[in-house]
Amino acid sequence: MHALVLFLALSQGKVDPSDAFFASTKISRITIEVGPKELQQLRAADRTYVACTVRLDGGLVFNKVGIHLKGAAGSFRGIDDRPALSLNFDKFQSGQNFFGLDKVHLNNSVQDENYLHELICREASRAARVPTGRSTHALVTLNNRDLGLYVLVEGLDRAFLKRNFKNSTGNLFDGGFCAELDQPKKLLTGPKGQKDEQADVKNLMAAAREPDLLKRLERLETLLDIDRFWDFTAVEQILCHWDGYIRNRNNYRFYFDPSNKNRAVFLTWGMDQMLGDPNFDLRGMAGFLATQLMQCPGQYFRYNEALRRAYVNIRPLNLEARVDEVAAKLKPVRDVTGGANDLKNRLRERYKVLDRLIGELPPGPPVFDASQSAQLDEFRPGMESGPSLILKAACQDRTCYYIRSSQEAAATWRNTVSLDRGKYKVEVLARAENVQGGVSLRLSTGQKSRALTNTTGWEKLEVEFQVNAPQEVALFLELRGRQGESFFADDSIRLIRLP
């Protein structure tokens, strides 16, 4: 009865009925009736809509609902098996909706036997302000066959766009199965009578192929909401979405938003295999648009800021408690206690890694002056082997990064900078006293300065290096050897951008 009661109650008020539906603590029973002719059509053409009747517990009936099968290589099942289904309530009957939704998907969850990933990760994605369809659960019966528990997902259509964008009249595309942007895209919704509905997609791909990096960025700025694209990327990476656009050019949708000069916004999809590896890195990218954009000036830093934004919104969520809440809701129909405990453990382990990875992100790009020079400070001490004394100390009217060793040891002062493509030089004034070994400047990219040994005055150590793609470069002020003291003048450490 709860579905009918909910429907009647919402019809009396101004509350968005879809909000109340997804917030309900009850699991709906959805009964689908497909006629013999339509059933045969689904066997012959599983992606073509046919009409069906949908009934909810409590007597609520929807007639002439469009239905077709869905799913890709891992999740597709035939109509006589336990299929994943799409229901389009206004396909054949204009204006008909399901609690304010035009379209819903019923996922058979064959790749997530605990039925938890879609709901939890979609809520995290929405919290990070990436437009994402909502999720809940339903019990499904098809032609008197009890198919059991399904994951119900909000469809991405005009109704979804109205809830998430100021203007819902733009083109919304399905990215396709493991298909890059240069492949033809299925238009999910958009204006009728377009001369070339793929034109915006082609223009976006052409801009990404522009060989001149400054021109590429300028063109992409007019076609893509870049900050929102990096937000989308950050969410996929934080949640370990190995089968999304960024890592696999799969499971994605994108919308050309008329309210934002028709710039493209990417939308998360297919979140049933998430959080698999707690050490999932934040840098790996396979999607062409992501890799081409990352090469452009300043994008490494914009992506870092997106990672921080997303994590600030996701980290405070009590997702472990939410997992318990959903598991308790499912328990009368399916006990997922073991899977819930596993997912909570994955969340804890992932948070440990993310706390470190995002905590270590450099604060921002170096600020170069008119001479293309930037002073570097805030080096952190570290010991690689053996005992050493490491501190900041006064030395000959200077403040220095100081290291002293009395036996075989290696110790450093370290800083990390984020750099765009280009040629650079790092330089520092250093001094050695009674060093048996070497005092040097070393980079994580492999280059190393000459080494100071024995006792010296102040001498300049420098390293030139090339950055071929935006990346983080660690700088090490190093004393390595059997004994001695090293001094690095803190006001002399400079990064210079070379022509």
Coordinates of C-alpha atoms in Angstrom, one line a residue:
M1 CA 0.0 0.0 0.0
H2 CA 2.9 2.4 0.7
A3 CA 3.4 3.4 -3.0
L4 CA -0.3 4.4 -3.4
V5 CA -0.3 6.3 -0.1
L6 CA 2.9 8.1 -1.1
F7 CA 1.5 9.0 -4.5
L8 CA -1.8 10.3 -3.1
A9 CA 0.0 12.3 -0.3
L10 CA 2.4 13.9 -2.7
S11 CA -0.4 14.8 -5.1
Q12 CA -1.8 17.1 -2.4
G13 CA 1.3 19.1 -1.9
K14 CA 4.2 21.0 -3.6
V15 CA 6.9 18.6 -2.6
D16 CA 8.8 17.1 -5.6
P17 CA 7.4 13.6 -5.6
S18 CA 10.7 12.1 -6.8
D19 CA 12.5 13.4 -3.7
A20 CA 10.0 11.6 -1.4
F21 CA 10.1 8.5 -3.5
F22 CA 13.9 8.1 -3.3
A23 CA 13.8 9.0 0.4
S24 CA 11.2 6.4 1.3
T25 CA 12.3 3.7 3.7
K26 CA 10.1 1.1 2.0
I27 CA 11.0 -1.1 -1.0
S28 CA 8.5 -0.7 -3.8
R29 CA 7.0 -3.8 -5.5
I30 CA 6.9 -3.2 -9.3
T31 CA 4.9 -5.6 -11.4
I32 CA 5.4 -5.5 -15.1
E33 CA 3.0 -7.0 -17.7
V34 CA 4.2 -7.5 -21.2
G35 CA 1.9 -8.9 -23.9
P36 CA 2.8 -11.9 -26.1
K37 CA 3.4 -9.8 -29.2
E38 CA 5.5 -7.3 -27.3
L39 CA 7.4 -10.0 -25.6
Q40 CA 8.4 -11.5 -28.9
Q41 CA 9.4 -8.1 -30.2
L42 CA 11.8 -7.8 -27.2
R43 CA 13.3 -11.2 -28.0
A44 CA 13.9 -10.0 -31.6
A45 CA 15.0 -6.4 -30.9
D46 CA 15.8 -5.9 -27.2
R47 CA 16.7 -2.2 -27.4
T48 CA 13.4 -1.2 -29.1
Y49 CA 10.6 0.2 -26.9
V50 CA 7.4 -1.7 -26.7
A51 CA 4.4 -1.0 -24.5
C52 CA 3.7 -2.6 -21.2
T53 CA 1.6 -2.1 -18.0
V54 CA 3.3 -1.3 -14.7
R55 CA 1.6 -1.8 -11.4
L56 CA 2.8 -0.8 -7.9
D57 CA 1.8 -2.3 -4.6
G58 CA -1.3 -0.6 -3.4
G59 CA -3.1 -0.6 -6.8
L60 CA -1.3 2.2 -8.7
V61 CA -1.4 1.4 -12.4
F62 CA 0.6 2.9 -15.3
N63 CA -0.6 2.0 -18.8
K64 CA 1.3 2.1 -22.1
V65 CA 4.7 2.4 -20.5
G66 CA 7.7 2.0 -22.8
I67 CA 10.0 -0.8 -22.0
H68 CA 13.2 -2.2 -23.4
L69 CA 16.2 -4.2 -22.2
K70 CA 19.4 -2.6 -21.1
G71 CA 22.9 -3.6 -20.1
A72 CA 26.3 -4.2 -21.7
A73 CA 28.7 -7.1 -21.9
G74 CA 28.8 -7.8 -18.1
S75 CA 25.2 -7.2 -17.1
F76 CA 23.0 -7.9 -20.2
R77 CA 20.4 -10.7 -19.8
G78 CA 17.7 -11.7 -22.2
I79 CA 14.0 -11.1 -21.6
D80 CA 13.4 -14.7 -20.5
D81 CA 16.3 -14.6 -18.0
R82 CA 16.6 -11.8 -15.3
P83 CA 17.0 -8.8 -17.6
A84 CA 17.9 -5.2 -16.7
L85 CA 15.1 -3.0 -18.0
S86 CA 14.4 0.6 -18.9
L87 CA 10.9 2.0 -18.3
N88 CA 9.8 5.2 -20.1
F89 CA 6.5 6.4 -18.7
D90 CA 5.7 9.1 -21.3
K91 CA 7.1 7.2 -24.3
F92 CA 3.6 6.3 -25.5
Q93 CA 1.4 8.4 -23.2
S94 CA 2.4 12.0 -23.1
G95 CA 2.6 13.6 -19.6
Q96 CA 2.6 10.3 -17.7
N97 CA 5.2 10.1 -15.0
F98 CA 6.4 7.9 -12.2
F99 CA 6.6 10.1 -9.1
G100 CA 7.7 13.0 -11.2
L101 CA 10.1 10.8 -13.3
D102 CA 9.8 10.2 -17.0
K103 CA 12.3 7.3 -17.1
V104 CA 13.7 4.8 -14.6
H105 CA 16.1 1.9 -15.0
L106 CA 15.9 -1.4 -13.2
N107 CA 19.4 -2.8 -12.9
N108 CA 19.8 -6.5 -12.2
S109 CA 23.0 -5.8 -10.3
V110 CA 24.8 -8.9 -11.5
Q111 CA 28.1 -7.0 -11.1
D112 CA 27.2 -5.8 -7.6
E113 CA 25.7 -8.8 -5.7
N114 CA 25.3 -6.6 -2.6
Y115 CA 23.2 -4.0 -4.3
L116 CA 25.0 -1.1 -2.5
H117 CA 27.5 0.5 -4.8
E118 CA 25.2 2.4 -7.1
L119 CA 23.2 4.1 -4.3
I120 CA 26.2 5.0 -2.1
C121 CA 28.5 6.2 -4.9
R122 CA 25.7 8.2 -6.6
E123 CA 25.0 10.0 -3.3
A124 CA 28.7 10.8 -3.0
S125 CA 28.8 12.1 -6.5
R126 CA 25.8 14.3 -5.9
A127 CA 27.3 15.6 -2.7
A128 CA 30.3 16.6 -4.9
R129 CA 28.0 18.7 -7.1
V130 CA 28.2 16.4 -10.1
P131 CA 24.8 16.0 -11.7
T132 CA 23.9 12.4 -11.0
G133 CA 20.8 10.3 -11.2
R134 CA 19.4 9.1 -7.8
S135 CA 19.0 5.4 -6.8
T136 CA 16.9 3.2 -4.6
H137 CA 15.7 -0.4 -4.7
A138 CA 12.6 -2.3 -5.9
L139 CA 11.2 -5.8 -6.0
V140 CA 10.3 -6.7 -9.6
T141 CA 7.8 -9.2 -11.1
L142 CA 7.7 -9.7 -14.8
N143 CA 4.7 -11.6 -16.3
N144 CA 4.2 -13.5 -13.0
R145 CA 7.9 -14.3 -12.7
D146 CA 9.4 -13.0 -9.4
L147 CA 12.7 -11.5 -10.5
G148 CA 13.6 -10.4 -7.0
L149 CA 15.6 -7.4 -5.9
Y150 CA 16.7 -4.7 -8.4
V151 CA 18.5 -1.4 -8.2
L152 CA 16.2 1.4 -9.4
V153 CA 18.1 4.3 -11.0
E154 CA 16.7 7.7 -12.1
G155 CA 16.9 8.0 -15.9
L156 CA 18.8 10.9 -17.5
D157 CA 16.2 12.7 -19.6
R158 CA 14.4 16.0 -19.9
A159 CA 12.9 15.6 -16.4
F160 CA 16.4 15.0 -15.0
L161 CA 17.7 18.0 -16.8
K162 CA 15.0 20.2 -15.4
R163 CA 16.0 19.3 -11.9
N164 CA 19.7 19.8 -12.5
F165 CA 20.1 22.6 -15.0
K166 CA 18.6 26.0 -15.5
N167 CA 17.8 25.1 -19.2
S168 CA 16.7 21.6 -20.1
T169 CA 16.4 22.1 -23.9
G170 CA 20.0 21.2 -24.9
N171 CA 21.4 18.0 -26.4
L172 CA 22.0 15.1 -23.9
F173 CA 24.2 12.3 -25.3
D174 CA 24.9 8.7 -24.3
G175 CA 28.7 8.2 -24.6
G176 CA 28.2 4.5 -25.7
F177 CA 30.0 1.3 -24.8
C178 CA 33.8 1.9 -24.5
A179 CA 33.5 4.6 -27.1
E180 CA 35.6 7.7 -27.4
L181 CA 34.1 11.1 -28.4
D182 CA 35.0 10.6 -32.0
Q183 CA 32.4 7.8 -32.3
P184 CA 28.8 8.7 -33.2
K185 CA 26.7 9.4 -30.0
K186 CA 23.1 8.5 -29.3
L187 CA 21.0 11.6 -28.7
L188 CA 18.9 11.0 -25.6
T189 CA 17.0 14.2 -25.7
G190 CA 17.3 17.5 -27.6
P191 CA 15.6 19.9 -30.0
K192 CA 13.8 18.4 -32.9
G193 CA 14.7 19.1 -36.5
Q194 CA 18.4 19.6 -36.0
K195 CA 20.5 19.7 -39.2
D196 CA 23.4 17.9 -37.5
E197 CA 22.8 16.8 -34.0
Q198 CA 26.4 15.6 -33.7
A199 CA 27.9 19.0 -34.5
D200 CA 28.7 20.0 -30.9
V201 CA 30.4 16.7 -30.3
K202 CA 32.5 17.0 -33.4
N203 CA 33.5 20.6 -32.5
L204 CA 34.5 19.4 -29.0
M205 CA 36.7 16.6 -30.4
A206 CA 38.2 19.0 -33.0
A207 CA 39.2 21.5 -30.3
A208 CA 40.8 18.7 -28.2
R209 CA 42.9 17.8 -31.3
E210 CA 44.2 21.3 -31.7
P211 CA 48.1 21.0 -31.7
D212 CA 48.8 24.5 -30.3
L213 CA 48.2 24.2 -26.5
L214 CA 47.2 27.8 -25.9
K215 CA 44.7 27.7 -28.9
R216 CA 43.5 24.2 -27.7
L217 CA 42.7 25.6 -24.3
E218 CA 41.0 28.7 -25.7
R219 CA 38.8 26.6 -28.0
L220 CA 37.9 24.1 -25.2
E221 CA 37.0 27.0 -22.9
T222 CA 34.2 27.9 -25.3
L223 CA 32.9 24.3 -25.7
L224 CA 33.4 22.6 -22.3
D225 CA 32.7 23.7 -18.7
I226 CA 36.3 22.9 -17.7
D227 CA 35.9 23.3 -13.9
R228 CA 32.8 21.0 -14.0
F229 CA 34.7 18.5 -16.1
W230 CA 37.5 18.4 -13.6
D231 CA 34.9 18.0 -10.8
F232 CA 33.5 15.0 -12.8
T233 CA 37.0 13.6 -13.2
A234 CA 37.8 14.0 -9.5
V235 CA 34.7 12.1 -8.5
E236 CA 35.5 9.2 -10.8
Q237 CA 39.0 9.0 -9.5
I238 CA 38.1 9.4 -5.8
L239 CA 35.5 6.7 -6.1
C240 CA 37.8 4.3 -8.1
H241 CA 35.5 4.3 -11.1
W242 CA 37.7 2.2 -13.3
D243 CA 34.9 1.7 -15.9
G244 CA 34.0 5.3 -16.4
Y245 CA 35.0 7.8 -19.0
I246 CA 38.3 8.9 -17.5
R247 CA 39.8 5.4 -17.2
N248 CA 37.9 3.4 -19.8
R249 CA 35.9 5.8 -22.1
N250 CA 32.7 4.0 -20.8
N251 CA 29.7 4.7 -18.7
Y252 CA 29.2 8.4 -19.3
R253 CA 26.7 10.9 -20.5
F254 CA 27.2 14.6 -21.4
Y255 CA 25.0 17.6 -21.8
F256 CA 25.4 20.7 -23.8
D257 CA 24.0 23.3 -21.4
P258 CA 22.2 26.2 -23.2
S259 CA 22.2 28.2 -19.9
N260 CA 26.1 28.2 -20.0
K261 CA 26.8 29.1 -23.6
N262 CA 26.1 25.5 -24.7
R263 CA 29.2 24.2 -22.9
A264 CA 29.4 20.5 -22.3
V265 CA 28.9 19.0 -18.8
F266 CA 29.9 15.4 -18.2
L267 CA 27.6 13.2 -16.0
T268 CA 28.6 10.1 -14.0
W269 CA 27.0 6.7 -14.9
G270 CA 27.3 3.0 -14.3
M271 CA 28.5 3.0 -10.7
D272 CA 28.1 -0.6 -9.8
Q273 CA 31.8 -1.6 -9.6
M274 CA 33.4 1.0 -7.4
L275 CA 36.0 1.3 -4.6
G276 CA 37.7 -1.9 -5.7
D277 CA 41.3 -0.8 -5.1
P278 CA 42.0 1.5 -2.1
N279 CA 45.3 2.6 -3.8
F280 CA 43.6 3.7 -7.0
D281 CA 45.7 6.6 -8.1
L282 CA 44.3 10.1 -9.0
R283 CA 46.4 10.7 -12.1
G284 CA 45.8 7.8 -14.5
M285 CA 43.6 8.9 -17.5
A286 CA 42.6 7.2 -20.7
G287 CA 39.8 9.5 -21.9
F288 CA 41.0 11.6 -24.8
L289 CA 39.4 14.8 -23.7
A290 CA 41.0 14.5 -20.2
T291 CA 44.5 13.7 -21.5
Q292 CA 44.4 16.5 -24.1
L293 CA 43.0 19.0 -21.7
M294 CA 45.6 18.1 -19.0
Q295 CA 48.4 19.1 -21.4
C296 CA 47.1 22.7 -21.5
P297 CA 48.6 25.4 -19.3
G298 CA 47.2 25.6 -15.8
Q299 CA 45.1 22.4 -16.0
Y300 CA 47.1 20.4 -13.6
F301 CA 46.4 23.0 -10.9
R302 CA 42.7 23.2 -11.8
Y303 CA 42.4 19.5 -11.5
N304 CA 44.1 19.6 -8.1
E305 CA 41.6 22.2 -7.0
A306 CA 38.7 20.0 -8.2
L307 CA 40.1 17.1 -6.2
R308 CA 40.1 19.2 -3.1
R309 CA 36.6 20.5 -3.8
A310 CA 35.2 17.0 -4.3
Y311 CA 36.9 15.5 -1.3
V312 CA 35.8 18.4 1.0
N313 CA 32.2 17.5 0.1
I314 CA 32.6 13.7 0.2
R315 CA 34.8 13.2 3.2
P316 CA 32.4 14.6 5.8
L317 CA 29.6 12.3 4.6
N318 CA 29.0 9.5 7.0
L319 CA 28.9 6.9 4.2
E320 CA 29.5 4.0 6.6
A321 CA 26.4 4.8 8.5
R322 CA 24.5 5.2 5.3
V323 CA 25.7 1.7 4.2
D324 CA 24.3 0.3 7.4
E325 CA 21.0 2.2 6.9
V326 CA 20.5 0.8 3.4
A327 CA 21.5 -2.7 4.5
A328 CA 18.9 -2.5 7.2
K329 CA 16.3 -1.5 4.7
L330 CA 17.2 -4.4 2.4
K331 CA 17.4 -7.0 5.2
P332 CA 13.7 -8.2 5.0
V333 CA 14.2 -9.1 1.4
R334 CA 18.0 -9.8 1.2
D335 CA 20.7 -10.0 3.8
V336 CA 23.7 -8.0 2.6
T337 CA 25.4 -7.7 6.0
G338 CA 28.6 -9.2 4.7
G339 CA 28.7 -7.0 1.6
A340 CA 27.9 -4.0 3.7
N341 CA 30.8 -4.7 6.1
D342 CA 33.1 -5.2 3.1
L343 CA 32.0 -1.9 1.5
K344 CA 32.5 0.0 4.8
N345 CA 36.0 -1.5 5.1
R346 CA 36.8 -0.4 1.5
L347 CA 35.6 3.1 2.4
R348 CA 37.8 3.3 5.4
E349 CA 40.9 2.1 3.5
R350 CA 40.2 4.4 0.6
Y351 CA 39.9 7.4 3.0
K352 CA 43.3 6.5 4.5
V353 CA 44.8 6.7 1.0
L354 CA 42.9 9.9 0.0
D355 CA 43.7 11.7 3.2
R356 CA 47.4 11.2 2.3
L357 CA 47.1 11.8 -1.5
I358 CA 45.0 14.9 -1.3
G359 CA 46.8 16.2 1.8
E360 CA 50.0 16.1 -0.2
L361 CA 48.7 18.1 -3.2
P362 CA 50.9 21.2 -3.7
P363 CA 49.1 24.3 -2.6
G364 CA 49.2 25.8 -6.1
P365 CA 51.5 26.7 -9.0
P366 CA 54.7 28.6 -8.4
V367 CA 54.3 32.4 -8.7
F368 CA 56.9 33.6 -11.2
D369 CA 57.9 37.2 -11.2
A370 CA 58.7 39.4 -14.2
S371 CA 62.1 37.7 -14.6
Q372 CA 60.3 34.3 -14.6
S373 CA 61.8 33.4 -11.2
A374 CA 59.9 32.0 -8.2
Q375 CA 61.3 31.6 -4.7
L376 CA 60.7 28.2 -3.1
D377 CA 60.2 27.7 0.6
E378 CA 58.5 25.4 3.1
F379 CA 60.8 22.5 2.6
R380 CA 60.0 19.4 4.8
P381 CA 62.7 17.3 6.5
G382 CA 63.1 13.6 5.8
M383 CA 65.6 10.8 6.6
E384 CA 66.2 8.1 4.0
S385 CA 68.8 6.1 6.0
G386 CA 70.9 6.4 9.1
P387 CA 70.7 9.0 11.9
S388 CA 71.0 12.7 11.0
L389 CA 70.2 16.0 12.7
I390 CA 67.9 18.1 10.5
L391 CA 66.7 21.6 11.4
K392 CA 66.5 25.2 10.3
A393 CA 69.3 27.2 11.7
A394 CA 71.2 30.5 11.5
C395 CA 74.4 30.4 9.6
Q396 CA 76.6 33.3 8.7
D397 CA 73.8 35.8 8.8
R398 CA 71.5 33.5 6.8
T399 CA 68.7 31.2 7.7
C400 CA 69.6 27.7 6.4
Y401 CA 68.2 24.3 5.9
Y402 CA 70.8 22.4 7.9
I403 CA 71.7 18.7 8.0
R404 CA 74.5 17.0 10.0
S405 CA 75.5 13.3 10.0
S406 CA 78.3 11.6 12.0
Q407 CA 78.0 8.2 10.3
E408 CA 76.7 6.7 7.1
A409 CA 73.4 8.4 6.4
A410 CA 71.2 10.0 3.8
A411 CA 68.9 12.9 4.8
T412 CA 67.0 15.6 2.8
W413 CA 64.9 18.7 2.9
R414 CA 62.1 18.2 0.4
N415 CA 59.6 20.3 -1.5
T416 CA 57.1 19.4 -4.3
V417 CA 56.0 21.8 -7.0
S418 CA 53.3 21.3 -9.7
L419 CA 54.6 22.4 -13.1
D420 CA 53.2 22.8 -16.6
R421 CA 55.1 21.7 -19.7
G422 CA 58.3 23.7 -20.2
K423 CA 62.0 24.0 -19.4
Y424 CA 63.1 25.0 -15.9
K425 CA 66.1 25.5 -13.7
V426 CA 66.4 25.1 -9.9
E427 CA 69.2 26.8 -8.1
V428 CA 70.4 27.0 -4.4
L429 CA 73.4 28.4 -2.5
A430 CA 74.9 25.6 -0.5
R431 CA 77.9 25.1 1.8
A432 CA 79.7 21.9 3.1
E433 CA 81.8 21.4 6.2
N434 CA 83.9 18.2 6.6
V435 CA 81.7 16.2 4.3
Q436 CA 82.8 12.7 3.4
G437 CA 80.2 12.0 0.7
G438 CA 78.3 14.8 -1.1
V439 CA 76.0 17.8 -0.7
S440 CA 73.7 18.1 -3.7
L441 CA 70.4 19.2 -5.2
R442 CA 68.4 16.3 -6.6
L443 CA 65.0 16.1 -8.5
S444 CA 62.5 13.3 -8.6
T445 CA 62.7 13.4 -12.4
G446 CA 66.2 11.9 -12.1
Q447 CA 68.5 14.9 -12.6
K448 CA 71.1 15.8 -10.0
S449 CA 73.5 18.7 -9.5
R450 CA 77.2 18.4 -8.9
A451 CA 78.1 17.4 -5.3
L452 CA 80.0 19.5 -2.8
T453 CA 82.6 17.6 -0.7
N454 CA 85.0 18.3 2.1
T455 CA 84.7 22.0 3.2
T456 CA 83.6 24.7 0.9
G457 CA 82.3 28.3 0.8
W458 CA 78.9 29.2 -0.5
E459 CA 78.5 27.7 -4.0
K460 CA 75.6 27.6 -6.4
L461 CA 74.1 24.2 -7.2
E462 CA 71.7 24.1 -10.1
V463 CA 69.8 21.7 -12.3
E464 CA 68.1 22.3 -15.6
F465 CA 65.2 20.0 -16.5
Q466 CA 62.4 19.5 -19.0
V467 CA 58.7 18.8 -18.1
N468 CA 57.0 17.2 -21.1
A469 CA 53.5 16.9 -19.5
P470 CA 52.0 18.6 -16.4
Q471 CA 53.3 16.9 -13.3
E472 CA 54.5 17.2 -9.8
V473 CA 58.3 17.4 -9.3
A474 CA 59.9 16.8 -6.0
L475 CA 63.1 18.8 -5.1
F476 CA 65.6 17.4 -2.6
L477 CA 68.3 19.3 -0.7
E478 CA 70.5 16.3 0.2
L479 CA 73.4 15.3 2.3
R480 CA 74.5 11.8 1.6
G481 CA 77.7 10.1 3.0
R482 CA 79.6 9.1 6.1
Q483 CA 79.8 12.4 7.9
G484 CA 79.7 16.2 7.7
E485 CA 77.4 19.2 7.8
S486 CA 75.4 20.8 4.9
F487 CA 73.9 24.3 4.8
F488 CA 71.3 25.4 2.2
A489 CA 70.4 29.2 2.2
D490 CA 66.7 29.3 2.4
D491 CA 66.4 32.7 0.6
S492 CA 68.5 31.4 -2.4
I493 CA 66.3 28.5 -3.5
R494 CA 64.7 29.6 -6.8
L495 CA 62.8 28.0 -9.6
I496 CA 63.4 29.7 -13.0
R497 CA 61.2 29.2 -16.1
L498 CA 63.5 29.1 -19.1
P499 CA 62.6 30.2 -22.6

